[in-house]
PDB file of C-alpha atoms in Angstrom:
ATOM      1  CA  MET A 724      -0.018  -0.054   0.019  1.00 38.00           C
ATOM      2  CA  GLY A 725       2.776   2.406   0.931  1.00 41.00           C
ATOM      3  CA  SER A 726       4.569   1.869  -2.487  1.00 45.00           C
ATOM      4  CA  ALA A 727       1.373   2.820  -4.277  1.00 52.00           C
ATOM      5  CA  LYS A 728       1.161   6.071  -2.221  1.00 57.00           C
ATOM      6  CA  ASP A 729       4.817   6.740  -2.976  1.00 51.00           C
ATOM      7  CA  GLY A 730       4.176   6.252  -6.670  1.00 69.00           C
ATOM      8  CA  ILE A 731       1.372   8.773  -6.622  1.00 84.00           C
ATOM      9  CA  ALA A 732       3.636  11.293  -4.654  1.00 81.00           C
ATOM     10  CA  GLY A 733       6.252  10.704  -7.382  1.00 86.00           C
ATOM     11  CA  GLU A 734       3.935  12.182  -9.984  1.00 93.00           C
ATOM     12  CA  ARG A 735       4.062  15.632  -8.441  1.00 94.00           C
ATOM     13  CA  ARG A 736       7.186  16.908 -10.184  1.00 94.00           C
ATOM     14  CA  ARG A 737       5.739  16.099 -13.629  1.00 96.00           C
ATOM     15  CA  LEU A 738       2.364  17.635 -12.778  1.00 97.00           C
ATOM     16  CA  VAL A 739       4.024  20.819 -11.541  1.00 97.00           C
ATOM     17  CA  ASN A 740       5.985  21.003 -14.846  1.00 97.00           C
ATOM     18  CA  ILE A 741       2.757  20.675 -16.830  1.00 98.00           C
ATOM     19  CA  ALA A 742       0.907  23.166 -14.682  1.00 98.00           C
ATOM     20  CA  TYR A 743       3.641  25.814 -14.862  1.00 97.00           C
ATOM     21  CA  ARG A 744       3.722  25.669 -18.725  1.00 97.00           C
ATOM     22  CA  LEU A 745      -0.068  25.925 -18.796  1.00 97.00           C
ATOM     23  CA  LEU A 746      -0.335  28.707 -16.227  1.00 96.00           C
ATOM     24  CA  GLY A 747       3.014  30.622 -16.129  1.00 95.00           C
ATOM     25  CA  SER A 748       2.560  30.963 -12.331  1.00 94.00           C
ATOM     26  CA  LEU A 749       4.244  28.861  -9.671  1.00 93.00           C
ATOM     27  CA  ALA A 750       1.575  29.743  -7.010  1.00 91.00           C
ATOM     28  CA  GLU A 751      -1.304  28.760  -9.330  1.00 94.00           C
ATOM     29  CA  SER A 752       0.551  25.620 -10.465  1.00 96.00           C
ATOM     30  CA  GLU A 753       1.039  24.472  -6.938  1.00 95.00           C
ATOM     31  CA  ASP A 754      -2.653  25.193  -6.128  1.00 96.00           C
ATOM     32  CA  ALA A 755      -3.775  23.177  -9.252  1.00 97.00           C
ATOM     33  CA  VAL A 756      -1.566  20.175  -8.396  1.00 97.00           C
ATOM     34  CA  GLN A 757      -2.679  20.268  -4.724  1.00 97.00           C
ATOM     35  CA  GLU A 758      -6.290  20.321  -5.808  1.00 98.00           C
ATOM     36  CA  ALA A 759      -5.700  17.381  -8.149  1.00 97.00           C
ATOM     37  CA  TYR A 760      -4.227  15.313  -5.163  1.00 97.00           C
ATOM     38  CA  ALA A 761      -7.052  16.370  -2.907  1.00 97.00           C
ATOM     39  CA  ARG A 762      -9.521  14.965  -5.482  1.00 97.00           C
ATOM     40  CA  TRP A 763      -7.520  11.770  -5.784  1.00 96.00           C
ATOM     41  CA  TYR A 764      -7.591  11.231  -1.944  1.00 94.00           C
ATOM     42  CA  ALA A 765     -11.221  12.215  -1.780  1.00 96.00           C
ATOM     43  CA  LEU A 766     -12.091   9.082  -4.027  1.00 94.00           C
ATOM     44  CA  PRO A 767     -13.415   6.106  -2.202  1.00 94.00           C
ATOM     45  CA  GLY A 768     -10.725   3.393  -1.787  1.00 89.00           C
ATOM     46  CA  ASN A 769     -12.424   0.971  -4.153  1.00 91.00           C
ATOM     47  CA  ARG A 770     -12.742   3.706  -6.841  1.00 92.00           C
ATOM     48  CA  ARG A 771      -9.045   4.438  -6.551  1.00 90.00           C
ATOM     49  CA  GLU A 772      -8.200   0.749  -6.853  1.00 90.00           C
ATOM     50  CA  GLU A 773     -10.131   0.597 -10.102  1.00 92.00           C
ATOM     51  CA  ILE A 774      -8.059   3.285 -11.781  1.00 92.00           C
ATOM     52  CA  VAL A 775      -5.410   1.471 -13.750  1.00 90.00           C
ATOM     53  CA  SER A 776      -3.162   4.548 -14.222  1.00 92.00           C
ATOM     54  CA  PRO A 777      -3.306   6.962 -11.280  1.00 93.00           C
ATOM     55  CA  GLY A 778      -0.655   9.150 -13.087  1.00 93.00           C
ATOM     56  CA  ALA A 779      -2.876   9.525 -16.162  1.00 94.00           C
ATOM     57  CA  TRP A 780      -5.855  10.266 -13.878  1.00 95.00           C
ATOM     58  CA  LEU A 781      -3.934  12.951 -12.045  1.00 97.00           C
ATOM     59  CA  THR A 782      -2.776  14.502 -15.363  1.00 96.00           C
ATOM     60  CA  THR A 783      -6.312  14.542 -16.702  1.00 96.00           C
ATOM     61  CA  VAL A 784      -7.576  16.202 -13.481  1.00 97.00           C
ATOM     62  CA  THR A 785      -4.675  18.669 -13.268  1.00 98.00           C
ATOM     63  CA  GLY A 786      -5.258  19.615 -16.966  1.00 98.00           C
ATOM     64  CA  ARG A 787      -8.984  20.262 -16.339  1.00 98.00           C
ATOM     65  CA  ILE A 788      -8.133  22.430 -13.297  1.00 98.00           C
ATOM     66  CA  CYS A 789      -5.612  24.410 -15.304  1.00 97.00           C
ATOM     67  CA  LEU A 790      -8.197  24.838 -18.113  1.00 97.00           C
ATOM     68  CA  ASP A 791     -10.646  26.289 -15.582  1.00 96.00           C
ATOM     69  CA  VAL A 792      -7.869  28.562 -14.137  1.00 95.00           C
ATOM     70  CA  LEU A 793      -6.978  29.812 -17.655  1.00 95.00           C
ATOM     71  CA  GLY A 794     -10.636  30.533 -18.389  1.00 91.00           C
ATOM     72  CA  SER A 795     -11.014  32.696 -15.216  1.00 90.00           C
ATOM     73  CA  ALA A 796      -7.481  34.251 -15.607  1.00 82.00           C
ATOM     74  CA  ARG A 797      -8.626  36.274 -18.658  1.00 76.00           C
ATOM     75  CA  ALA A 798     -11.067  38.217 -16.427  1.00 76.00           C
ATOM     76  CA  ARG A 799      -8.628  38.545 -13.638  1.00 79.00           C
ATOM     77  CA  ARG A 800      -5.831  39.841 -15.913  1.00 77.00           C
ATOM     78  CA  GLU A 801      -8.193  42.498 -17.252  1.00 78.00           C
ATOM     79  CA  ARG A 802      -8.203  43.871 -13.700  1.00 83.00           C
ATOM     80  CA  TYR A 803      -4.454  43.474 -13.275  1.00 85.00           C
ATOM     81  CA  VAL A 804      -2.548  46.721 -13.091  1.00 85.00           C
ATOM     82  CA  GLY A 805      -0.354  47.020 -16.129  1.00 87.00           C
ATOM     83  CA  ALA A 806       0.995  44.087 -18.231  1.00 90.00           C
ATOM     84  CA  TRP A 807       0.919  40.543 -16.827  1.00 93.00           C
ATOM     85  CA  LEU A 808       4.068  38.492 -17.446  1.00 95.00           C
ATOM     86  CA  PRO A 809       4.831  34.859 -16.468  1.00 95.00           C
ATOM     87  CA  GLU A 810       6.634  34.234 -13.276  1.00 95.00           C
ATOM     88  CA  PRO A 811      10.442  34.083 -14.043  1.00 96.00           C
ATOM     89  CA  LEU A 812      12.425  31.010 -12.780  1.00 95.00           C
ATOM     90  CA  PRO A 813      15.976  31.003 -11.413  1.00 93.00           C
ATOM     91  CA  ASP A 814      18.501  28.269 -12.330  1.00 87.00           C
ATOM     92  CA  ARG A 815      18.801  25.855  -9.398  1.00 76.00           C
ATOM     93  CA  CYS A 816      22.615  25.862  -9.494  1.00 68.00           C
ATOM     94  CA  GLU A 817      22.591  29.657  -8.911  1.00 58.00           C
ATOM     95  CA  ARG A 818      20.554  29.489  -5.731  1.00 55.00           C
ATOM     96  CA  ASP A 819      21.429  28.962  -2.121  1.00 49.00           C
ATOM     97  CA  GLY A 820      21.238  25.531  -0.651  1.00 49.00           C
ATOM     98  CA  GLY A 821      18.407  24.361   1.604  1.00 47.00           C
ATOM     99  CA  GLN A 822      15.120  22.604   1.102  1.00 51.00           C
ATOM    100  CA  GLU A 823      14.062  22.213  -2.509  1.00 66.00           C
ATOM    101  CA  SER A 824      11.451  24.793  -3.486  1.00 79.00           C
ATOM    102  CA  LEU A 825       8.683  24.504  -6.158  1.00 82.00           C
ATOM    103  CA  ALA A 826      10.805  26.460  -8.577  1.00 83.00           C
ATOM    104  CA  ASP A 827      13.544  23.763  -8.334  1.00 85.00           C
ATOM    105  CA  GLN A 828      11.100  21.107  -9.548  1.00 88.00           C
ATOM    106  CA  VAL A 829      10.534  22.841 -12.915  1.00 91.00           C
ATOM    107  CA  VAL A 830      12.733  21.478 -15.691  1.00 91.00           C
ATOM    108  CA  LEU A 831      14.290  24.452 -17.493  1.00 89.00           C
ATOM    109  CA  ASP A 832      14.186  23.994 -21.295  1.00 90.00           C
ATOM    110  CA  GLU A 833      13.007  25.798 -24.372  1.00 90.00           C
ATOM    111  CA  SER A 834       9.294  25.234 -23.375  1.00 92.00           C
ATOM    112  CA  VAL A 835       9.753  27.528 -20.361  1.00 94.00           C
ATOM    113  CA  ALA A 836      11.699  30.335 -22.105  1.00 93.00           C
ATOM    114  CA  MET A 837      10.021  33.584 -21.483  1.00 94.00           C
ATOM    115  CA  ALA A 838       9.460  34.335 -25.150  1.00 92.00           C
ATOM    116  CA  PHE A 839       7.752  30.892 -25.486  1.00 94.00           C
ATOM    117  CA  LEU A 840       5.525  31.427 -22.471  1.00 95.00           C
ATOM    118  CA  VAL A 841       4.497  34.821 -23.778  1.00 93.00           C
ATOM    119  CA  VAL A 842       3.417  33.137 -27.070  1.00 94.00           C
ATOM    120  CA  LEU A 843       1.434  30.555 -24.954  1.00 95.00           C
ATOM    121  CA  GLU A 844      -0.300  33.539 -23.284  1.00 92.00           C
ATOM    122  CA  SER A 845      -1.676  34.495 -26.673  1.00 92.00           C
ATOM    123  CA  MET A 846      -3.448  31.202 -27.131  1.00 95.00           C
ATOM    124  CA  THR A 847      -6.988  30.307 -26.124  1.00 95.00           C
ATOM    125  CA  PRO A 848      -7.118  28.075 -23.064  1.00 96.00           C
ATOM    126  CA  ALA A 849      -7.968  25.028 -25.130  1.00 97.00           C
ATOM    127  CA  GLU A 850      -5.296  25.729 -27.614  1.00 98.00           C
ATOM    128  CA  ARG A 851      -2.701  26.044 -24.863  1.00 97.00           C
ATOM    129  CA  VAL A 852      -3.720  22.831 -23.090  1.00 98.00           C
ATOM    130  CA  ALA A 853      -3.798  20.839 -26.372  1.00 98.00           C
ATOM    131  CA  PHE A 854      -0.453  22.182 -27.463  1.00 98.00           C
ATOM    132  CA  VAL A 855       1.391  21.839 -24.204  1.00 98.00           C
ATOM    133  CA  LEU A 856       0.107  18.331 -23.438  1.00 98.00           C
ATOM    134  CA  HIS A 857       0.799  17.096 -27.082  1.00 98.00           C
ATOM    135  CA  ASP A 858       3.731  19.023 -28.416  1.00 97.00           C
ATOM    136  CA  VAL A 859       5.625  19.389 -25.170  1.00 96.00           C
ATOM    137  CA  PHE A 860       4.714  16.375 -23.062  1.00 96.00           C
ATOM    138  CA  ARG A 861       3.821  14.007 -25.930  1.00 96.00           C
ATOM    139  CA  TYR A 862       0.370  13.052 -24.688  1.00 96.00           C
ATOM    140  CA  PRO A 863      -1.882  11.380 -27.321  1.00 97.00           C
ATOM    141  CA  PHE A 864      -4.867  13.340 -28.570  1.00 98.00           C
ATOM    142  CA  ALA A 865      -7.111  10.515 -27.249  1.00 96.00           C
ATOM    143  CA  GLU A 866      -6.017  11.401 -23.734  1.00 95.00           C
ATOM    144  CA  ILE A 867      -6.134  15.103 -24.209  1.00 98.00           C
ATOM    145  CA  ALA A 868      -9.790  14.676 -25.443  1.00 97.00           C
ATOM    146  CA  GLY A 869     -10.565  13.627 -21.892  1.00 95.00           C
ATOM    147  CA  VAL A 870      -9.123  16.808 -20.534  1.00 97.00           C
ATOM    148  CA  LEU A 871     -10.822  19.169 -22.949  1.00 97.00           C
ATOM    149  CA  GLY A 872     -14.076  17.285 -23.309  1.00 97.00           C
ATOM    150  CA  ARG A 873     -13.717  17.380 -27.133  1.00 97.00           C
ATOM    151  CA  THR A 874     -12.945  14.739 -29.821  1.00 98.00           C
ATOM    152  CA  PRO A 875      -9.386  13.757 -30.549  1.00 98.00           C
ATOM    153  CA  ALA A 876      -9.729  15.312 -33.971  1.00 98.00           C
ATOM    154  CA  ALA A 877     -10.878  18.617 -32.481  1.00 98.00           C
ATOM    155  CA  CYS A 878      -7.847  18.446 -30.046  1.00 98.00           C
ATOM    156  CA  LYS A 879      -5.599  17.880 -33.022  1.00 98.00           C
ATOM    157  CA  GLN A 880      -6.949  20.995 -34.745  1.00 98.00           C
ATOM    158  CA  LEU A 881      -6.450  23.011 -31.559  1.00 98.00           C
ATOM    159  CA  ALA A 882      -2.774  21.932 -31.306  1.00 98.00           C
ATOM    160  CA  SER A 883      -2.331  22.722 -35.021  1.00 97.00           C
ATOM    161  CA  SER A 884      -3.667  26.249 -34.571  1.00 97.00           C
ATOM    162  CA  ALA A 885      -1.408  26.785 -31.529  1.00 97.00           C
ATOM    163  CA  ARG A 886       1.619  25.423 -33.525  1.00 96.00           C
ATOM    164  CA  ARG A 887       1.006  28.151 -36.082  1.00 95.00           C
ATOM    165  CA  ARG A 888       1.267  30.798 -33.469  1.00 91.00           C
ATOM    166  CA  VAL A 889       4.481  29.353 -32.278  1.00 91.00           C
ATOM    167  CA  SER A 890       5.951  29.048 -35.717  1.00 90.00           C
ATOM    168  CA  ALA A 891       5.193  32.710 -36.437  1.00 84.00           C
ATOM    169  CA  ALA A 892       7.311  33.774 -33.522  1.00 80.00           C
ATOM    170  CA  PRO A 893      10.945  34.683 -34.252  1.00 75.00           C
ATOM    171  CA  ALA A 894      13.515  31.861 -33.640  1.00 74.00           C
ATOM    172  CA  PRO A 895      15.455  32.302 -30.417  1.00 72.00           C
ATOM    173  CA  ALA A 896      19.163  33.161 -30.398  1.00 71.00           C
ATOM    174  CA  THR A 897      21.731  30.593 -29.260  1.00 75.00           C
ATOM    175  CA  ALA A 898      22.605  30.811 -25.603  1.00 74.00           C
ATOM    176  CA  THR A 899      26.121  31.989 -26.393  1.00 78.00           C
ATOM    177  CA  GLY A 900      24.951  34.646 -28.693  1.00 86.00           C
ATOM    178  CA  GLN A 901      22.300  35.793 -26.268  1.00 93.00           C
ATOM    179  CA  ALA A 902      24.775  35.860 -23.415  1.00 95.00           C
ATOM    180  CA  ASP A 903      27.211  38.119 -25.321  1.00 96.00           C
ATOM    181  CA  THR A 904      24.420  40.555 -26.246  1.00 97.00           C
ATOM    182  CA  VAL A 905      23.036  40.591 -22.705  1.00 97.00           C
ATOM    183  CA  ARG A 906      26.483  41.302 -21.349  1.00 97.00           C
ATOM    184  CA  ARG A 907      27.046  44.222 -23.781  1.00 97.00           C
ATOM    185  CA  LEU A 908      23.616  45.635 -22.674  1.00 98.00           C
ATOM    186  CA  LYS A 909      24.600  45.319 -18.972  1.00 98.00           C
ATOM    187  CA  GLU A 910      27.956  46.979 -19.442  1.00 97.00           C
ATOM    188  CA  ALA A 911      26.336  49.910 -21.397  1.00 97.00           C
ATOM    189  CA  TRP A 912      23.706  50.250 -18.723  1.00 96.00           C
ATOM    190  CA  GLU A 913      26.231  50.254 -15.949  1.00 95.00           C
ATOM    191  CA  ASN A 914      28.319  52.899 -17.747  1.00 95.00           C
ATOM    192  CA  LYS A 915      25.227  55.028 -18.404  1.00 94.00           C
ATOM    193  CA  ASP A 916      26.357  55.004 -22.049  1.00 96.00           C
ATOM    194  CA  VAL A 917      23.146  55.877 -23.995  1.00 96.00           C
ATOM    195  CA  ALA A 918      24.849  55.544 -27.376  1.00 97.00           C
ATOM    196  CA  ALA A 919      26.126  52.004 -26.492  1.00 97.00           C
ATOM    197  CA  LEU A 920      22.687  51.054 -25.234  1.00 97.00           C
ATOM    198  CA  VAL A 921      21.008  52.253 -28.455  1.00 97.00           C
ATOM    199  CA  ALA A 922      23.587  50.327 -30.427  1.00 98.00           C
ATOM    200  CA  VAL A 923      22.745  46.968 -28.572  1.00 98.00           C
ATOM    201  CA  LEU A 924      18.950  47.540 -28.758  1.00 98.00           C
ATOM    202  CA  ASP A 925      17.090  46.835 -31.987  1.00 97.00           C
ATOM    203  CA  PRO A 926      15.542  50.085 -33.280  1.00 98.00           C
ATOM    204  CA  ALA A 927      12.069  48.375 -33.069  1.00 97.00           C
ATOM    205  CA  ALA A 928      12.721  46.817 -29.669  1.00 98.00           C
ATOM    206  CA  VAL A 929       9.898  46.533 -27.210  1.00 97.00           C
ATOM    207  CA  MET A 930      10.204  46.444 -23.404  1.00 97.00           C
ATOM    208  CA  THR A 931       7.296  45.188 -21.212  1.00 97.00           C
ATOM    209  CA  ALA A 932       7.326  45.562 -17.412  1.00 95.00           C
ATOM    210  CA  ASP A 933       5.208  43.801 -14.885  1.00 95.00           C
ATOM    211  CA  GLY A 934       4.867  45.604 -11.486  1.00 93.00           C
ATOM    212  CA  GLY A 935       1.327  44.313 -10.709  1.00 86.00           C
ATOM    213  CA  GLY A 936       0.465  47.673  -9.225  1.00 83.00           C
ATOM    214  CA  LEU A 937       2.738  46.830  -6.156  1.00 79.00           C
ATOM    215  CA  VAL A 938       5.817  48.685  -7.353  1.00 81.00           C
ATOM    216  CA  GLY A 939       6.468  51.387  -9.892  1.00 77.00           C
ATOM    217  CA  ALA A 940       6.606  50.066 -13.521  1.00 80.00           C
ATOM    218  CA  VAL A 941       5.532  51.496 -16.853  1.00 84.00           C
ATOM    219  CA  LEU A 942       1.892  50.429 -17.568  1.00 87.00           C
ATOM    220  CA  HIS A 943       2.314  50.135 -21.289  1.00 91.00           C
ATOM    221  CA  PRO A 944       5.182  48.647 -23.360  1.00 95.00           C
ATOM    222  CA  VAL A 945       8.104  51.055 -24.218  1.00 96.00           C
ATOM    223  CA  GLU A 946       8.712  50.855 -27.967  1.00 97.00           C
ATOM    224  CA  GLY A 947      11.850  51.787 -29.799  1.00 98.00           C
ATOM    225  CA  GLY A 948      15.558  51.289 -28.844  1.00 97.00           C
ATOM    226  CA  THR A 949      16.139  54.966 -28.079  1.00 97.00           C
ATOM    227  CA  ARG A 950      13.156  55.317 -25.763  1.00 97.00           C
ATOM    228  CA  ILE A 951      14.072  52.105 -23.978  1.00 97.00           C
ATOM    229  CA  ALA A 952      17.608  53.313 -23.487  1.00 97.00           C
ATOM    230  CA  ARG A 953      16.432  56.557 -21.945  1.00 96.00           C
ATOM    231  CA  TYR A 954      14.024  54.611 -19.705  1.00 94.00           C
ATOM    232  CA  MET A 955      16.785  52.317 -18.482  1.00 94.00           C
ATOM    233  CA  LEU A 956      19.021  55.219 -17.649  1.00 94.00           C
ATOM    234  CA  ALA A 957      16.220  56.975 -15.774  1.00 92.00           C
ATOM    235  CA  VAL A 958      15.709  53.850 -13.671  1.00 89.00           C
ATOM    236  CA  THR A 959      19.333  53.813 -12.550  1.00 88.00           C
ATOM    237  CA  ASP A 960      19.161  57.548 -11.760  1.00 88.00           C
ATOM    238  CA  GLN A 961      16.133  56.885  -9.570  1.00 86.00           C
ATOM    239  CA  ALA A 962      17.759  53.900  -7.805  1.00 85.00           C
ATOM    240  CA  PRO A 963      21.285  54.620  -6.729  1.00 87.00           C
ATOM    241  CA  GLY A 964      23.315  51.603  -5.814  1.00 89.00           C
ATOM    242  CA  LEU A 965      21.462  49.323  -8.296  1.00 92.00           C
ATOM    243  CA  GLU A 966      23.517  46.181  -8.926  1.00 95.00           C
ATOM    244  CA  LEU A 967      23.184  44.229 -12.198  1.00 96.00           C
ATOM    245  CA  LEU A 968      23.954  40.492 -12.161  1.00 96.00           C
ATOM    246  CA  GLU A 969      24.058  38.172 -15.121  1.00 96.00           C
ATOM    247  CA  ARG A 970      21.785  35.189 -14.261  1.00 95.00           C
ATOM    248  CA  SER A 971      20.026  32.427 -15.912  1.00 95.00           C
ATOM    249  CA  VAL A 972      16.224  33.338 -16.256  1.00 96.00           C
ATOM    250  CA  ASN A 973      13.976  30.529 -17.391  1.00 95.00           C
ATOM    251  CA  GLY A 974      17.055  28.665 -18.734  1.00 93.00           C
ATOM    252  CA  ALA A 975      18.310  31.572 -20.856  1.00 94.00           C
ATOM    253  CA  PRO A 976      20.800  34.401 -20.187  1.00 95.00           C
ATOM    254  CA  GLY A 977      19.142  37.294 -18.355  1.00 97.00           C
ATOM    255  CA  LEU A 978      19.763  40.080 -15.852  1.00 97.00           C
ATOM    256  CA  VAL A 979      18.792  40.537 -12.192  1.00 97.00           C
ATOM    257  CA  ALA A 980      18.702  44.075 -10.743  1.00 96.00           C
ATOM    258  CA  ARG A 981      19.438  44.162  -7.019  1.00 95.00           C
ATOM    259  CA  ARG A 982      19.457  46.922  -4.509  1.00 92.00           C
ATOM    260  CA  ALA A 983      20.874  46.585  -0.959  1.00 92.00           C
ATOM    261  CA  GLY A 984      20.767  42.786  -1.505  1.00 91.00           C
ATOM    262  CA  VAL A 985      17.110  42.747  -2.486  1.00 93.00           C
ATOM    263  CA  VAL A 986      16.104  41.589  -5.928  1.00 95.00           C
ATOM    264  CA  MET A 987      14.118  44.432  -7.538  1.00 94.00           C
ATOM    265  CA  THR A 988      13.782  43.204 -11.131  1.00 96.00           C
ATOM    266  CA  VAL A 989      14.333  40.041 -13.171  1.00 97.00           C
ATOM    267  CA  ALA A 990      14.736  40.633 -16.908  1.00 98.00           C
ATOM    268  CA  SER A 991      14.440  38.211 -19.785  1.00 97.00           C
ATOM    269  CA  PHE A 992      15.417  39.017 -23.319  1.00 97.00           C
ATOM    270  CA  ASP A 993      14.847  38.097 -26.933  1.00 95.00           C
ATOM    271  CA  VAL A 994      17.934  38.560 -29.146  1.00 95.00           C
ATOM    272  CA  ALA A 995      18.266  38.637 -33.006  1.00 93.00           C
ATOM    273  CA  ASP A 996      21.349  39.375 -35.010  1.00 93.00           C
ATOM    274  CA  GLY A 997      23.257  40.544 -31.910  1.00 94.00           C
ATOM    275  CA  ARG A 998      20.679  42.953 -30.747  1.00 96.00           C
ATOM    276  CA  VAL A 999      18.019  42.888 -28.110  1.00 97.00           C
ATOM    277  CA  THR A1000      14.499  42.893 -29.732  1.00 96.00           C
ATOM    278  CA  ARG A1001      12.393  42.175 -26.605  1.00 97.00           C
ATOM    279  CA  ILE A1002      12.835  42.878 -22.837  1.00 98.00           C
ATOM    280  CA  TRP A1003      10.432  41.407 -20.266  1.00 97.00           C
ATOM    281  CA  ALA A1004      11.029  43.007 -16.882  1.00 97.00           C
ATOM    282  CA  VAL A1005       9.279  41.417 -13.897  1.00 97.00           C
ATOM    283  CA  ARG A1006       9.101  43.745 -10.903  1.00 95.00           C
ATOM    284  CA  ASN A1007       6.046  42.447  -9.073  1.00 95.00           C
ATOM    285  CA  PRO A1008       7.558  41.169  -5.722  1.00 94.00           C
ATOM    286  CA  GLU A1009       5.020  38.380  -5.537  1.00 93.00           C
ATOM    287  CA  LYS A1010       6.501  36.939  -8.660  1.00 94.00           C
ATOM    288  CA  LEU A1011      10.105  37.276  -7.471  1.00 94.00           C
ATOM    289  CA  GLN A1012       9.815  35.044  -4.294  1.00 91.00           C
ATOM    290  CA  PRO A1013      11.924  32.169  -5.847  1.00 90.00           C
ATOM    291  CA  TRP A1014      14.725  34.801  -6.272  1.00 92.00           C
ATOM    292  CA  THR A1015      14.780  35.999  -2.612  1.00 82.00           C
ATOM    293  CA  ARG A1016      16.743  33.602  -0.509  1.00 64.00           C
TER     294      ARG A1016
END
């Protein structure tokens, strides 16, 4: 009996990985997975024994819970102050020791890159569930049909529609190329060199900041390399002693801005041809908890 319980507990990491890619939020992912387990343990013992694959059952239930959360998230995000961005994840090797956190359970790969998560945000809830379960986690459409309450053929169409959105997005830079570009941006920012900043920013670059109404952040995207450069320098003028650190953010080279030892901002980047094309700056302290050790 104990081994069966251990087996169920062993599904948690996979479920957290699925939920984070579906929701872009660690807190919401943990809630979804906890709810799925609560429903499992609420089943009568004879009903649990009838379930041939508890892992598949938990995946289906977690998927349905995430689908409901995604449906209600649209309304909640309309009330959110400013832009809503997915929660950034640190690399485990760059963190202090201690008990494993929820962030440590998420496998960092291209499917959690900030640019990829932002594309996922543009999908309908059903598209996102079909695409993530099939294209990222390789679940067959017959199983996804049970999550979405649609036919396998309809689920296949949803995943195909989602795939078109992904393929329309620019291809990411290599990690090495991105690291070099991010380092040039950091050095120009530290030196308050506006010309060097403008040179490393694409003329059509866009910067989106997420403060959640809890800290100061631009409510609308800043467009254009020159405007972004001026904004970045204004930030440093308003926050003397700001320290910039090169860190892995969602598995890709990024920057962390720290002041008096406190993480203020975690920035992710999209890079093309050696220039920064997109900046996603998360400032909402509720989304920076995995970075505060």
